[in-house]
XYZ file of C-alpha atoms in Angstrom:
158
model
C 2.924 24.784 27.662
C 3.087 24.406 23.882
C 0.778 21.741 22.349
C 2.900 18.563 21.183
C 3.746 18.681 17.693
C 2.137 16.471 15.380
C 3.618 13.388 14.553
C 5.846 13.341 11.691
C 4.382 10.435 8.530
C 6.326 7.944 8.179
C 8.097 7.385 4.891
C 7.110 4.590 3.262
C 9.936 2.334 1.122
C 9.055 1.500 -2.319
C 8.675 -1.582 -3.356
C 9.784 -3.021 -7.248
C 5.937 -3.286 -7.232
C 5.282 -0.031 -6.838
C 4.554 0.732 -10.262
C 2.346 -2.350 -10.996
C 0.303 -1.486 -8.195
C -0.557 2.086 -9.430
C -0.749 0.710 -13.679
C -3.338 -1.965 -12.271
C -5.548 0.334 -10.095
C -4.612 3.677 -11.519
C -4.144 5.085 -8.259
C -1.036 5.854 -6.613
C 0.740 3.876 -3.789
C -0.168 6.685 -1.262
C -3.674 7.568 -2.195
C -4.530 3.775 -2.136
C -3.342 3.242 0.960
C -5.296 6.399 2.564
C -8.657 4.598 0.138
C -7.546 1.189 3.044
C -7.578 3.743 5.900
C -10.885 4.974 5.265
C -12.451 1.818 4.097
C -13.584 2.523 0.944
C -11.970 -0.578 -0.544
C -13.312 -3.655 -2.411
C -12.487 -6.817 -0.243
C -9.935 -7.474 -3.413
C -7.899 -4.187 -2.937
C -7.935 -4.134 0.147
C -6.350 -7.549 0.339
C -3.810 -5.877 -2.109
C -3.072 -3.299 0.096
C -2.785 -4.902 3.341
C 0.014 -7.259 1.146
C 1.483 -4.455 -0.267
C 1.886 -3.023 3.513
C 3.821 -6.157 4.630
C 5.970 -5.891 1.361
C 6.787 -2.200 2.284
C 7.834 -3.212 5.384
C 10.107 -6.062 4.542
C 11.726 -3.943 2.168
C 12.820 -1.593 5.191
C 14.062 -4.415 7.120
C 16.161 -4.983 3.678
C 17.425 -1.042 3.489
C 18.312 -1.373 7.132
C 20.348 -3.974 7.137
C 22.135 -3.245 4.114
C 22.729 0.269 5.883
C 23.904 -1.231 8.727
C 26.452 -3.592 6.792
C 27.783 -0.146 4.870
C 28.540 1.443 8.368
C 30.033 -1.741 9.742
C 32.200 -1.924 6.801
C 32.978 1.966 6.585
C 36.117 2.279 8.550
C 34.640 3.639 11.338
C 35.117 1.135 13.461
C 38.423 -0.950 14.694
C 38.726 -4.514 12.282
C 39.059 -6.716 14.872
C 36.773 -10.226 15.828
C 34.032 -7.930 17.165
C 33.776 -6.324 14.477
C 33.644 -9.390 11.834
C 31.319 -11.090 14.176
C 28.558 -8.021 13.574
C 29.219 -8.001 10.307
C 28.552 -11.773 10.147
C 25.295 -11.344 12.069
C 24.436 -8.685 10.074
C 24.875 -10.795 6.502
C 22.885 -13.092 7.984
C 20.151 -10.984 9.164
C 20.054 -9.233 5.521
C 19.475 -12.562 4.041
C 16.359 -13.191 6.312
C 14.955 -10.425 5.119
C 15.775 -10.666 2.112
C 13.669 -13.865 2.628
C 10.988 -12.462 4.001
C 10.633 -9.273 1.406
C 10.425 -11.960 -1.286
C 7.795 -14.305 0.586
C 5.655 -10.450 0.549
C 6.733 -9.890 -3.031
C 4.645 -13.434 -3.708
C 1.991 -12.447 -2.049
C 1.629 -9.303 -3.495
C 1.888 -10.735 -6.858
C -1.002 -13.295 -5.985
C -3.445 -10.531 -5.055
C -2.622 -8.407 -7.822
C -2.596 -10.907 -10.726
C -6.276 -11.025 -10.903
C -6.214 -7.042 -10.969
C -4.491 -6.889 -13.443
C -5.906 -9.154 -15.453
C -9.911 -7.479 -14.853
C -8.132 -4.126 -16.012
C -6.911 -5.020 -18.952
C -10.048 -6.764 -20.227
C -11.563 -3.118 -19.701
C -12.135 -1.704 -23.576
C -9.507 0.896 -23.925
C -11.967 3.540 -24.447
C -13.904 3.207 -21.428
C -13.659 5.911 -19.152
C -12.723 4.909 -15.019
C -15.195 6.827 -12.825
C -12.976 8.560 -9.788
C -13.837 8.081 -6.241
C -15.087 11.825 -6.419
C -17.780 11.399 -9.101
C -18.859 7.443 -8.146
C -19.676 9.234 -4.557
C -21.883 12.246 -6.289
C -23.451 9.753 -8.218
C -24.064 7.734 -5.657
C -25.361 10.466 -3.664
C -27.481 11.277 -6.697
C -29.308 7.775 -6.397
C -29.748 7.805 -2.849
C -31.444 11.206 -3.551
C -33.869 10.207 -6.151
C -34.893 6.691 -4.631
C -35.826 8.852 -1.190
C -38.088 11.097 -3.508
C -39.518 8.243 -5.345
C -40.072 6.546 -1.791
C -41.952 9.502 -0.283
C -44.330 10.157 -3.555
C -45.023 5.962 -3.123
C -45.782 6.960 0.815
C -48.357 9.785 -0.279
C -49.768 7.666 -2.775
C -48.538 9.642 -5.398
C -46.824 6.858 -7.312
C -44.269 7.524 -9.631
């Protein structure tokens, strides 16, 4: 028996945020959202993510419905009280979350205000470290503090 394909990612809808998002922490939408997955997020991203999550998810509930209304209103079906009863339910249900993807929009907006604002206090010229080099740095330190802890332990000093 062949082994069960793997699962197909999910595409993710973008957000009118999208682009603030990636100016403010010079990442893209993607790539930060892998960063939440692994952990490797400040507290204050990470809030921004898991908002930006719920945003992306309103905004689906958005696309559906208003794809839903365009096939209800198509011609493909019969125009008869049925039919303006879904699409009634449907307007409604568009609105809601409509609603709710601007309640998210908020939120986002509320985390990433204070982003925004710490990046552009950064000087221009100064240089953002990637995630690559701030771990071989960091690897670098925890290197040289283990040496400097075993010459201490031999009584070598420094």
């Amino acid at each position: 028996m062949p082994p069960e394909p793997a699962p197909a990612p999910s595409r993710r809808a973008v957000s009118p945020l999208d682009h603030r998002l990636e100016a403010a922490t010079g990442h893209d939408i993607d790539t930060m959202w892998a960063y939440r997955d692994r952990g490797v997020l400040d507290e204050q991203h990470a809030q921004l993510v898991d908002r930006h999550r719920k945003l992306a998810k309103t905004q689906t509930g958005v696309i559906f419905h208003l794809r839903l209304l365009n096939r209800l209103s198509s011609g493909e079906f019969d125009v008869d009280g049925a039919l303006f009863t879904r699409i009634d339910r449907t307007v409604d249900q568009l609105g809601e979350a409509a609603d709710a993807r601007v309640a998210a929009a908020r939120d986002v907006l509320a985390a990433l205000e204070p982003i925004e604002a710490a990046a552009a206090s950064v000087p221009p010229d100064a240089q953002q470290l990637s995630t690559d080099d701030q771990a071989a740095l960091l690897a670098i330190a925890r290197r040289r503090q283990a040496a400097i802890r075993r010459r201490s332990e031999r009584g070598g000093g420094r």
